[in-house]
Coordinates of C-alpha atoms and ligand atoms in Angstrom, one line a residue:
X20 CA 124.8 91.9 109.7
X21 CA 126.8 91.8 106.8
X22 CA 125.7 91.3 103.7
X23 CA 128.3 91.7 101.4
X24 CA 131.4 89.3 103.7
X25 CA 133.6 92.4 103.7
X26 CA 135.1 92.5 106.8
X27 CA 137.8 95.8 107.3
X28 CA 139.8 97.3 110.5
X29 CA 141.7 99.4 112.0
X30 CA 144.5 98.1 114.0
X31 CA 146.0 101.0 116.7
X32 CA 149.1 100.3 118.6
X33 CA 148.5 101.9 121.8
X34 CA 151.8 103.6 121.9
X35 CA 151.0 107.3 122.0
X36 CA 148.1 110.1 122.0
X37 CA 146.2 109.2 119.4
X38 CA 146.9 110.5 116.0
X39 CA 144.8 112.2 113.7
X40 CA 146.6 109.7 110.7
X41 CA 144.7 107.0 112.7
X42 CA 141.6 109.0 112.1
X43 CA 142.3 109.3 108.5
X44 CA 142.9 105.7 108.0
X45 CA 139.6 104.6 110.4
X46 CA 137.3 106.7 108.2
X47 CA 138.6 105.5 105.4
X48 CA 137.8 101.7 106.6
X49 CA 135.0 103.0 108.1
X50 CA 133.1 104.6 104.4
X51 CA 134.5 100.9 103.1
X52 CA 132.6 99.1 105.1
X53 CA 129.6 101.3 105.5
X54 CA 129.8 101.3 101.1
X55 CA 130.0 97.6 101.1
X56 CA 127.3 96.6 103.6
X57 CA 130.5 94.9 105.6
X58 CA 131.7 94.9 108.8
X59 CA 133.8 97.5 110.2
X60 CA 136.6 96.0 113.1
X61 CA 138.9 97.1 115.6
X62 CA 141.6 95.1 116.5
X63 CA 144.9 96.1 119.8
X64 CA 147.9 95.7 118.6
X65 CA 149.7 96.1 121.9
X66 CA 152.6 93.5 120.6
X67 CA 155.4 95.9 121.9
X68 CA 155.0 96.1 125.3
X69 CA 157.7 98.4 125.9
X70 CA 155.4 101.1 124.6
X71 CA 152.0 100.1 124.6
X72 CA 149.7 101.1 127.8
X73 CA 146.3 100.5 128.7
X74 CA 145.4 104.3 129.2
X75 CA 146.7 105.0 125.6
X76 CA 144.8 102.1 124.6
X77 CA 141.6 103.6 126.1
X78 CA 142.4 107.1 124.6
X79 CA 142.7 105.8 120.8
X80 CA 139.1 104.2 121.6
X81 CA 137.3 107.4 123.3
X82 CA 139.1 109.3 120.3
X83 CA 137.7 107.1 117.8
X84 CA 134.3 106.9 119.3
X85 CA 134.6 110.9 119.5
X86 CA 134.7 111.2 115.5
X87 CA 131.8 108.9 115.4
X88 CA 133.5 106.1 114.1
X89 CA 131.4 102.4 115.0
X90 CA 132.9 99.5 115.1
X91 CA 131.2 96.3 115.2
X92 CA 133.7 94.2 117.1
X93 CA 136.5 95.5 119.3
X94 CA 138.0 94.6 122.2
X95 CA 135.4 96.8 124.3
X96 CA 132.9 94.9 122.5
X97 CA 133.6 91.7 121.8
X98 CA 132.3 89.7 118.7
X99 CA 132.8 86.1 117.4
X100 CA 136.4 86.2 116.6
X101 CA 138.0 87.7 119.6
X102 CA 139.8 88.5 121.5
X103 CA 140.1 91.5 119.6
X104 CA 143.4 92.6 121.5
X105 CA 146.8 90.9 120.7
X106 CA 148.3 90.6 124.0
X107 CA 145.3 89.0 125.1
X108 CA 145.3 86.0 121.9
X109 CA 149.1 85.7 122.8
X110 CA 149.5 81.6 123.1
X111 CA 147.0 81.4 120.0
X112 CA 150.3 82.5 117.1
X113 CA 152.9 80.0 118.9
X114 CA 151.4 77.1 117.2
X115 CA 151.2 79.1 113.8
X116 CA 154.6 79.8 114.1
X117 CA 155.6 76.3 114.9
X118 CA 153.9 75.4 111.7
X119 CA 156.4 77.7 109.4
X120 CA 159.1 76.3 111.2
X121 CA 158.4 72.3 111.1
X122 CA 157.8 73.0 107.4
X123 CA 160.9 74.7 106.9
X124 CA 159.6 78.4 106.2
X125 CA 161.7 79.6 109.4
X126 CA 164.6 78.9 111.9
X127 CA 165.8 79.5 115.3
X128 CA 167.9 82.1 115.2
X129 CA 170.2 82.7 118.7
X130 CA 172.0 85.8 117.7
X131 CA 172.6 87.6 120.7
X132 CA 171.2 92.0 120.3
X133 CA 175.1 92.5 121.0
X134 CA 175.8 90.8 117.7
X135 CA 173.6 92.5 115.2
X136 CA 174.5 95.4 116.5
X137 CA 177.7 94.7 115.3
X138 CA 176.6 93.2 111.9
X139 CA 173.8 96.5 111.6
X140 CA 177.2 98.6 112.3
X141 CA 179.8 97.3 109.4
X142 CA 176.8 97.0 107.2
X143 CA 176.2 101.0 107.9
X144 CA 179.9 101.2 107.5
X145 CA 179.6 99.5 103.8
X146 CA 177.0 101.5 103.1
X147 CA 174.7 98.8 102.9
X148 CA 171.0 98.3 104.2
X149 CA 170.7 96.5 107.6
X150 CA 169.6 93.5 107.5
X151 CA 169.9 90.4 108.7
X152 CA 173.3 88.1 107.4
X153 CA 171.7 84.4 107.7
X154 CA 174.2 83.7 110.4
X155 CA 171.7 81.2 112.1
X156 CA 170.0 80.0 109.0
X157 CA 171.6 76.8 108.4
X158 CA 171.9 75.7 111.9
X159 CA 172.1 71.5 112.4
X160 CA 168.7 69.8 113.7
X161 CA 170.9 68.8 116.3
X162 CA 172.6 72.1 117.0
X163 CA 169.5 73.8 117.1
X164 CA 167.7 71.0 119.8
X165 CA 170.8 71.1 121.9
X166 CA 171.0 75.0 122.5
X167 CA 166.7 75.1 122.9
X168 CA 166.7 72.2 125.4
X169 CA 169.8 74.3 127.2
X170 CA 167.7 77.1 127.5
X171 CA 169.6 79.8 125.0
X172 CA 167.5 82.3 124.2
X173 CA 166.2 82.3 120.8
X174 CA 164.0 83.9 118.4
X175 CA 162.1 82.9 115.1
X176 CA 162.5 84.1 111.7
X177 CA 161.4 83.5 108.2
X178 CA 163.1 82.4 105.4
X179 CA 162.8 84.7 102.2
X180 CA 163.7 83.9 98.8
X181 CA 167.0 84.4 97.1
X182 CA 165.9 85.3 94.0
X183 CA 163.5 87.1 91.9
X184 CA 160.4 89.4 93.6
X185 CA 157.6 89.5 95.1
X186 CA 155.2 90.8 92.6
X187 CA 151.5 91.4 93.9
X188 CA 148.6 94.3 93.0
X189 CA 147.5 97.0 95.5
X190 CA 144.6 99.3 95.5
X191 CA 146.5 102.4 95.2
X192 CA 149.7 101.6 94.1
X193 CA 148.4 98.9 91.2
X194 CA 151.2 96.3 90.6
X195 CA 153.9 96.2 93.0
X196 CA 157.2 94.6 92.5
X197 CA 160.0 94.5 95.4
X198 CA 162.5 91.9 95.1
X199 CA 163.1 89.9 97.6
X200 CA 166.6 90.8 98.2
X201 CA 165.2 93.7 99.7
X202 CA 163.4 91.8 102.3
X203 CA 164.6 91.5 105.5
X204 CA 164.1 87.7 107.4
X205 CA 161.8 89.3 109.5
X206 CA 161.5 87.9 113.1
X207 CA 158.6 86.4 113.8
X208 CA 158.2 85.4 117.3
X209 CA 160.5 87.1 119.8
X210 CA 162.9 86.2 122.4
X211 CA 159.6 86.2 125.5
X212 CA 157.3 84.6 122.9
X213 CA 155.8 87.7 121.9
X214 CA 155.0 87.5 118.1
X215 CA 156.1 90.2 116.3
X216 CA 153.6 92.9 114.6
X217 CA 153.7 91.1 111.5
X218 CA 153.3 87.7 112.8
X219 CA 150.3 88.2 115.0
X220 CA 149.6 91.0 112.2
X221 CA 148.4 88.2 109.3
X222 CA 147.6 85.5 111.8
X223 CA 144.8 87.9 113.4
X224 CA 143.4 89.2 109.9
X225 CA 143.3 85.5 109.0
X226 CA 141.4 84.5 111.5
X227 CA 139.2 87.7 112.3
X228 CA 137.9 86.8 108.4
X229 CA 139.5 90.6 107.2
X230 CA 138.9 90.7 103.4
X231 CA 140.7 94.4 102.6
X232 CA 143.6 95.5 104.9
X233 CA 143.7 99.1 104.4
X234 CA 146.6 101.4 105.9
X235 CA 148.9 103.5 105.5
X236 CA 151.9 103.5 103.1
X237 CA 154.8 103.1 105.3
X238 CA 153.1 99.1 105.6
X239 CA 153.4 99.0 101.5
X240 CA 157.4 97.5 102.1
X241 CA 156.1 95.1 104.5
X242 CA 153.2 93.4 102.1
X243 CA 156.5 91.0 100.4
X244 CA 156.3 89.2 103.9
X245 CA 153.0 89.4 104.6
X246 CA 152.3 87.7 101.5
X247 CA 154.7 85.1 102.8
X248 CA 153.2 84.4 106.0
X249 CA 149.9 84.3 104.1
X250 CA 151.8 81.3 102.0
X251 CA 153.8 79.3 104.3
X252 CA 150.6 79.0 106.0
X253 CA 148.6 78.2 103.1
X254 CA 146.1 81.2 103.5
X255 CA 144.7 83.7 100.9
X256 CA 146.0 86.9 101.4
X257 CA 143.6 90.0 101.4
X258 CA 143.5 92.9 99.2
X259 CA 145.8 95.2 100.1
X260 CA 145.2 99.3 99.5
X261 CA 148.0 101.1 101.2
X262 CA 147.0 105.3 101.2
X263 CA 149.2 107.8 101.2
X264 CA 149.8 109.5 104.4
X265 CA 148.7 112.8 105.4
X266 CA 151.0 115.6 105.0
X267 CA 152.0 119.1 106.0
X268 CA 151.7 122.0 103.6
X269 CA 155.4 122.0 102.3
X270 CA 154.6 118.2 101.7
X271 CA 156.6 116.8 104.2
X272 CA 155.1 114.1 106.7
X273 CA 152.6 115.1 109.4
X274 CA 154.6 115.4 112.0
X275 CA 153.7 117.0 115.7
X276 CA 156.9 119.2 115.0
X277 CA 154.7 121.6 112.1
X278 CA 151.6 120.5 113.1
X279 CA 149.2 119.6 115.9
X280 CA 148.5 115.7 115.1
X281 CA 147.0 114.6 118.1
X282 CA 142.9 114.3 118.0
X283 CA 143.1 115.3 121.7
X284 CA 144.3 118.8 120.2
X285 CA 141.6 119.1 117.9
X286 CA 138.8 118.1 120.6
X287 CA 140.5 120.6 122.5
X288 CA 140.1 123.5 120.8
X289 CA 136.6 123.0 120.0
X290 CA 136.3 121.3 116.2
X291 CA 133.1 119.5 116.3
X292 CA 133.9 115.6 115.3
X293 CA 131.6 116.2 112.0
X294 CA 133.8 118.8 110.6
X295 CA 137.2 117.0 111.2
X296 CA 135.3 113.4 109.4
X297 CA 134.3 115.8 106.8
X298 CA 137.7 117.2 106.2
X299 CA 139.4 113.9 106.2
X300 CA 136.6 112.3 104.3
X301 CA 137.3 114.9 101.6
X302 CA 140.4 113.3 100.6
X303 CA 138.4 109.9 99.9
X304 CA 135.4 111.3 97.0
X305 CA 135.5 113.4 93.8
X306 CA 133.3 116.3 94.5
X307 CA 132.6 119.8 92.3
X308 CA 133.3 123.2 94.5
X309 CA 130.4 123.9 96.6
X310 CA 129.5 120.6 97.3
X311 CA 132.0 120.2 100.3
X312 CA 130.1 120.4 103.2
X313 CA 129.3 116.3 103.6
X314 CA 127.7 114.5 106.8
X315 CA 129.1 110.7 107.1
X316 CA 126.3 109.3 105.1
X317 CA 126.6 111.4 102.2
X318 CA 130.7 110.9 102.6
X319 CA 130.1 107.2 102.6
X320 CA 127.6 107.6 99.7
X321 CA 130.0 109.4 97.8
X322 CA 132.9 107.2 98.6
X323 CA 135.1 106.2 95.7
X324 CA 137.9 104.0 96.5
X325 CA 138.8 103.1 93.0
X326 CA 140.6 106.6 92.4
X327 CA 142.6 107.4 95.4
X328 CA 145.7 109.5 94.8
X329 CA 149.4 108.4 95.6
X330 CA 150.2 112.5 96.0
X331 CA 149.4 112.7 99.5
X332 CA 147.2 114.3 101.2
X333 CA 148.1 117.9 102.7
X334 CA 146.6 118.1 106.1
X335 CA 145.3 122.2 105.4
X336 CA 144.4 123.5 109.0
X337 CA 142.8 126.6 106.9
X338 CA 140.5 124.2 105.4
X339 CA 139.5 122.4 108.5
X340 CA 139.1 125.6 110.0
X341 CA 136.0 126.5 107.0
X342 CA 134.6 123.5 107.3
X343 CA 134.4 123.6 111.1
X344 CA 132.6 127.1 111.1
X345 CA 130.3 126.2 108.1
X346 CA 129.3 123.1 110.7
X347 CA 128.5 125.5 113.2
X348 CA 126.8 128.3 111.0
X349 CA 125.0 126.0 108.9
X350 CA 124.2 122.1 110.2
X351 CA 123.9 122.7 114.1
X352 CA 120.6 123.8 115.1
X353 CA 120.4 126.2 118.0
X354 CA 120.1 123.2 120.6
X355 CA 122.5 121.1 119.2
X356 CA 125.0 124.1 119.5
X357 CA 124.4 124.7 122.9
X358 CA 124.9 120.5 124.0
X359 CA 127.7 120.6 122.2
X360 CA 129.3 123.7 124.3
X361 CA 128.1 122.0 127.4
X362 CA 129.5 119.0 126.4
X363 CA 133.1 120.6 125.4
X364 CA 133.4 123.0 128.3
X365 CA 133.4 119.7 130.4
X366 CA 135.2 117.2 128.1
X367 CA 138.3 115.9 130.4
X368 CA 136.6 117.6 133.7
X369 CA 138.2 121.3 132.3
X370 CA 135.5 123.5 133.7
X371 CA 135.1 121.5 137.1
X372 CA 139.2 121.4 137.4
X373 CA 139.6 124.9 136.3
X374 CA 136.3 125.9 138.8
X375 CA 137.8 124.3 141.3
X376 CA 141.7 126.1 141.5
X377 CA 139.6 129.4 140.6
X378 CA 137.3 129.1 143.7
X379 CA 140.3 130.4 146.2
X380 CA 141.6 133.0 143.8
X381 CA 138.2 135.5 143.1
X382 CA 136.4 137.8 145.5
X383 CA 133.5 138.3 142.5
X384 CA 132.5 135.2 139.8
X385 CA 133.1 137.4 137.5
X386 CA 136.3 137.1 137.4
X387 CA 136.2 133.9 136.4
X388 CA 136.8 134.4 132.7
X389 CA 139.7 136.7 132.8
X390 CA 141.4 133.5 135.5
X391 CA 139.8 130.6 133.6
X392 CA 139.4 131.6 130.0
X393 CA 142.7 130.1 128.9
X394 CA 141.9 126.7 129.9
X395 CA 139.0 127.2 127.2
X396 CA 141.1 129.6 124.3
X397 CA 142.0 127.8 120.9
X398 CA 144.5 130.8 120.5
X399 CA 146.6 132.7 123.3
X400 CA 147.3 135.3 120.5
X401 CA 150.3 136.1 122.4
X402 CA 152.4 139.3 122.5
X403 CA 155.8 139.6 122.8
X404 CA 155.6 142.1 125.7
X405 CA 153.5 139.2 127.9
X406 CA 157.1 138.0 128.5
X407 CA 158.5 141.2 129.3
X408 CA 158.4 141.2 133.3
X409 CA 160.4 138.4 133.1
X410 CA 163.9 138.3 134.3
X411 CA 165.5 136.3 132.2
X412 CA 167.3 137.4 129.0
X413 CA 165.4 136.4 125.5
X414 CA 168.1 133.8 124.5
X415 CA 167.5 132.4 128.4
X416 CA 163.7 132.6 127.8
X417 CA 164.1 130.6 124.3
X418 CA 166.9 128.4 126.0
X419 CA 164.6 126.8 128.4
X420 CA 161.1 126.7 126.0
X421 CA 163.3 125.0 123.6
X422 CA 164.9 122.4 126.5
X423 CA 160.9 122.1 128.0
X424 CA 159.4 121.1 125.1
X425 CA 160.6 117.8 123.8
X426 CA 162.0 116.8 127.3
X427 CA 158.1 116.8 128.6
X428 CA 157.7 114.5 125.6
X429 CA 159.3 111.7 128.0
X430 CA 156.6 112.0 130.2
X431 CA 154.6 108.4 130.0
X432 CA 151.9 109.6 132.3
X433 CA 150.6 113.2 132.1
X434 CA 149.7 114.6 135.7
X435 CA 150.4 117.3 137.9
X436 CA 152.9 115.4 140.0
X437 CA 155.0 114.0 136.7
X438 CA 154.6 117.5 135.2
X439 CA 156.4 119.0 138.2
X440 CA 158.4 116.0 138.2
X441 CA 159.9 116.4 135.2
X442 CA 160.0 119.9 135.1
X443 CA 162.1 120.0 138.6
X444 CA 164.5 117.6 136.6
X445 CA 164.7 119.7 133.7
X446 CA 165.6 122.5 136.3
X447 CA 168.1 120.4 137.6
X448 CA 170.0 119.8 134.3
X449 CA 169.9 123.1 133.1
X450 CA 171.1 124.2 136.5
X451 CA 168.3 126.8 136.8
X452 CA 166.2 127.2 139.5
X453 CA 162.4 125.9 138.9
X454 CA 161.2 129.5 139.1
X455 CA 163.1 130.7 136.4
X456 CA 161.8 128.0 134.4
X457 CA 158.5 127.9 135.6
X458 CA 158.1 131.8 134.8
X459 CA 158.2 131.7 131.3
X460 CA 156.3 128.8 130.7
X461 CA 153.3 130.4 132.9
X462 CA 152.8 133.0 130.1
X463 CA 153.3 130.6 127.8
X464 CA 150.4 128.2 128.6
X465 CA 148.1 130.9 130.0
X466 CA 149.2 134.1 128.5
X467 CA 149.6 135.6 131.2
X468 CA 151.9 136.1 134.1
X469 CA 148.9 136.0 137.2
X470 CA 147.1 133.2 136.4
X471 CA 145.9 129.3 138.0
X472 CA 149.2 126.9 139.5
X473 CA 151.2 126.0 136.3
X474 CA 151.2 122.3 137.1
X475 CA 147.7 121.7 137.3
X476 CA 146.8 124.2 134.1
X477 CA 148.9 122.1 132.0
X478 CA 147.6 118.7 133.3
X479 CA 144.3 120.1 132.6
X480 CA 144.8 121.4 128.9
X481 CA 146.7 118.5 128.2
X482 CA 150.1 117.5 126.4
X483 CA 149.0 118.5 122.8
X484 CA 147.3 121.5 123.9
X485 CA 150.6 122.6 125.9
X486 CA 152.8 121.6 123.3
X487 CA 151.6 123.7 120.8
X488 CA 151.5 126.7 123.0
X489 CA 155.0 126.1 124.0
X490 CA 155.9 126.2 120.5
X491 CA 154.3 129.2 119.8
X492 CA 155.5 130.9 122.5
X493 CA 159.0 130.0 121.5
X494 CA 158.1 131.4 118.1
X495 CA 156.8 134.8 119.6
X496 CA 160.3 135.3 121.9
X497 CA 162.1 134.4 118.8
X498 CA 161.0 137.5 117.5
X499 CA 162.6 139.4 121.0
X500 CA 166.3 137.8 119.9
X501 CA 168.3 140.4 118.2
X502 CA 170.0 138.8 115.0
X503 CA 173.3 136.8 116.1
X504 CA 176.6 138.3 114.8
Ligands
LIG153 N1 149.4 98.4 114.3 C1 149.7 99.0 113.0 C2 149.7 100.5 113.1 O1 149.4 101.0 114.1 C3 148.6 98.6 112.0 C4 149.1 98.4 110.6 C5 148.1 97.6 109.8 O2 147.0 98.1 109.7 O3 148.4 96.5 109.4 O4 150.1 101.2 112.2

């Protein structure tokens, strides 16, 4: 029940493998509401269809569950102000957006994509920002009936100001001021009555009751139109905090390119949920050295809001790492260790999948480890000589790790058959045959050159666990190229 009315959430698109900035920004709601005696939310926003599906939908949820976060209302739950996911509320923004419209907040706008291209391209070559020219703005009643009732397609935008800013306070960044010429008119409902993330975006914190929104900082540019919405619907807006995102070491955004960003990684490999809440909980208290090692109760005791920093924070796998083994060592007693083992040797059916390509393979069980043990490994610690009995040249062997890896990014579903799918393809265009490819990226994902079928290895350890290893191992044959002259 909550006591105080604060009401926060976290609000996933389902468009990828979950992200440990997700994470971040869950805790952080999470503590809020946990600090506040409020109500902790989790709303779908599956808007873009184009790249949301229903199995990364399910994965942000287990990953989110994983790190122990508990949401009162979600769309697995339910609760008094669903539905809690956005393609499922769809008719319920139409009449919202009607509402800006009749009142003269917004406008049909019938530019066809072919002609903002165009506009987006001489405003790139001007060297101006794209945005949108007000070609449709002051369309006649009439003209604007005439082309709806003859079926044109259409969308609907928002009118903005034309002068002065939009001047509003947020919890991190304290007063804001962006002036509205820098504010695009945003489209609001698109061409197949989809609203757009922003629409649905206020409508749904409206009417879910959200007091705080609380996200990350690339929203922070968005809050001028938000605040809009909020207006030309005659709604109080909620407080806004916008943190800073995570960051790699050399300060530059956490991207999967430097760093592993997916939670699946992290499960992977064998951090314990606690650890990984602990280190990302860290960034949200003021604590002394020594004092680090914090369970969710004592992060949420702890929890201090008021002095968040706009520097960033540095995402320090060396730091996780301590805190992970001090979880072990120290807060797991010698049960709890054990379960939680069990429980990781089976997460995503590794041992039975791995058990079950080893069974044809061994005369004695005991050679299970040496077949099986890099399904489990958080580090190949691989040698340039593992590549050695390879045919293929060093630049050939870096050629085709360096073609593999962001072309098995394409993949939408991630299974044995489109693995080999896409890696036949890949064959194709490099004009290789699939053994030569397949040879290098064997050692690559297992370490080894005799090991379990490639395809089903890397559907077992999973896309973040194989793209990291195929990084590395590009890294390690790097080191087998002679210097170019
Ligand atoms: N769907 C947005 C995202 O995934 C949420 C932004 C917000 O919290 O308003 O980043």
């Amino acid at each position: 029940m909550t006591t105080s009315g604060v009401r926060v959430r976290i609000a996933p698109s389902p468009t990828g493998e979950p992200h440990v900035g997700t994470a971040y920004i869950a805790l952080f709601n999470y503590l809020f509401a946990k600090k506040h005696g409020g109500e902790f939310i989790l709303r779908i926003e599956d808007t873009d269809a184009t790249r949301s599906t229903p199995e990364f939908e399910t994965k942000v949820l287990d990953a989110l569950k994983w790190c122990g976060l508990k949401w009162s209302e979600g769309p697995d739950i339910g609760g008094p102000y669903g539905p809690y996911r956005q393609s499922d509320r769809k008719d319920l923004y139409k009449p919202y957006v009607e509402q800006i419209v009749t009142n003269g907040h917004g406008f049909r706008c019938f530019c066809t994509p072919e002609r903002l291209e165009k506009m987006r391209e001489a405003q790139r070559a001007a060297g101006l920002p794209p945005k949108y020219d007000g070609h449709c703005l002051n369309l006649s009643a009439e003209e604007v009936t005439s082309r709806v009732a003859a079926g044109e397609p259409h969308v609907v935008r928002m009118k903005i100001p034309t002068e002065g800013s939009c001047k509003f306070h947020d919890g991190v960044y304290g007063d804001v001021e962006i002036p509205w010429d820098a504010v695009d008119m945003q489209v609001l409902l698109k061409a197949d009555g989809m609203p757009t993330y922003h629409m649905a975006n206020v409508v749904d914190d409206h009417l879910m009751k959200i007091t705080h929104v609380a996200r990350g900082e690339e929203w922070l540019a968005s809050v001028p139109k938000h605040i809009l919405i909020y207006q030309y619907l005659g709604w109080e807006p909620p407080v806004f905090m916008h943190l800073s995102l995570m960051r790699n070491a050399d300060k530059s955004k956490l991207s999967k390119r430097k760093n592993p960003t997916s939670i699946s990684y992290y499960t992977a490999l064998g951090y314990i949920p606690e650890a990984l809440m602990n280190f990302l909980g860290l960034f949200f208290i003021q604590i002394a050295e020594g004092e680090e090692l914090l369970t969710m109760d004592e992060l949420a005791e702890k929890f201090d809001p008021e002095n968040l920093s706009k520097a960033g924070a540095i995402f320090d796998i060396q730091k996780l790492d301590w805190l992970n083994g001090r979880w072990i060592r120290e807060k797991l007693s010698e049960e709890e260790f054990q379960h939680r083992v069990l429980t990781w040797a089976m997460e995503n059916d590794r041992l039975k999948e791995g058990l079950k390509l080893s069974q044809s393979r061994i005369t004695k069980l005991g050679e299970l480890p040496d077949l099986t043990g890099f399904l489990f490994k958080s580090d190949l610690n691989l040698d340039p000589s593992a590549f050695a009995k390879i045919k293929s040249t060093p630049e050939e062997l870096l050629e085709i790790l360096n073609t593999v890896q962001p072309d098995l990014e394409k993949i939408l579903e991630w299974n044995v058959e489109t693995i080999e799918a896409e890696l036949r393809a890949i064959a194709d265009r490099m004009g290789k045959k699939l053994k030569v490819i397949v040879a290098p990226l064997f050692v690559a994902v297992s370490g080894s050159s005799r090991s379990l079928p490639l395809f089903d290895s890397m559907a077992i350890l999973g896309r973040s666990v194989v793209r990291q290893r195929l990084k590395l191992a590009a890294q390690t044959v790097a080191t087998l190229v002679g210097p170019k002259n």
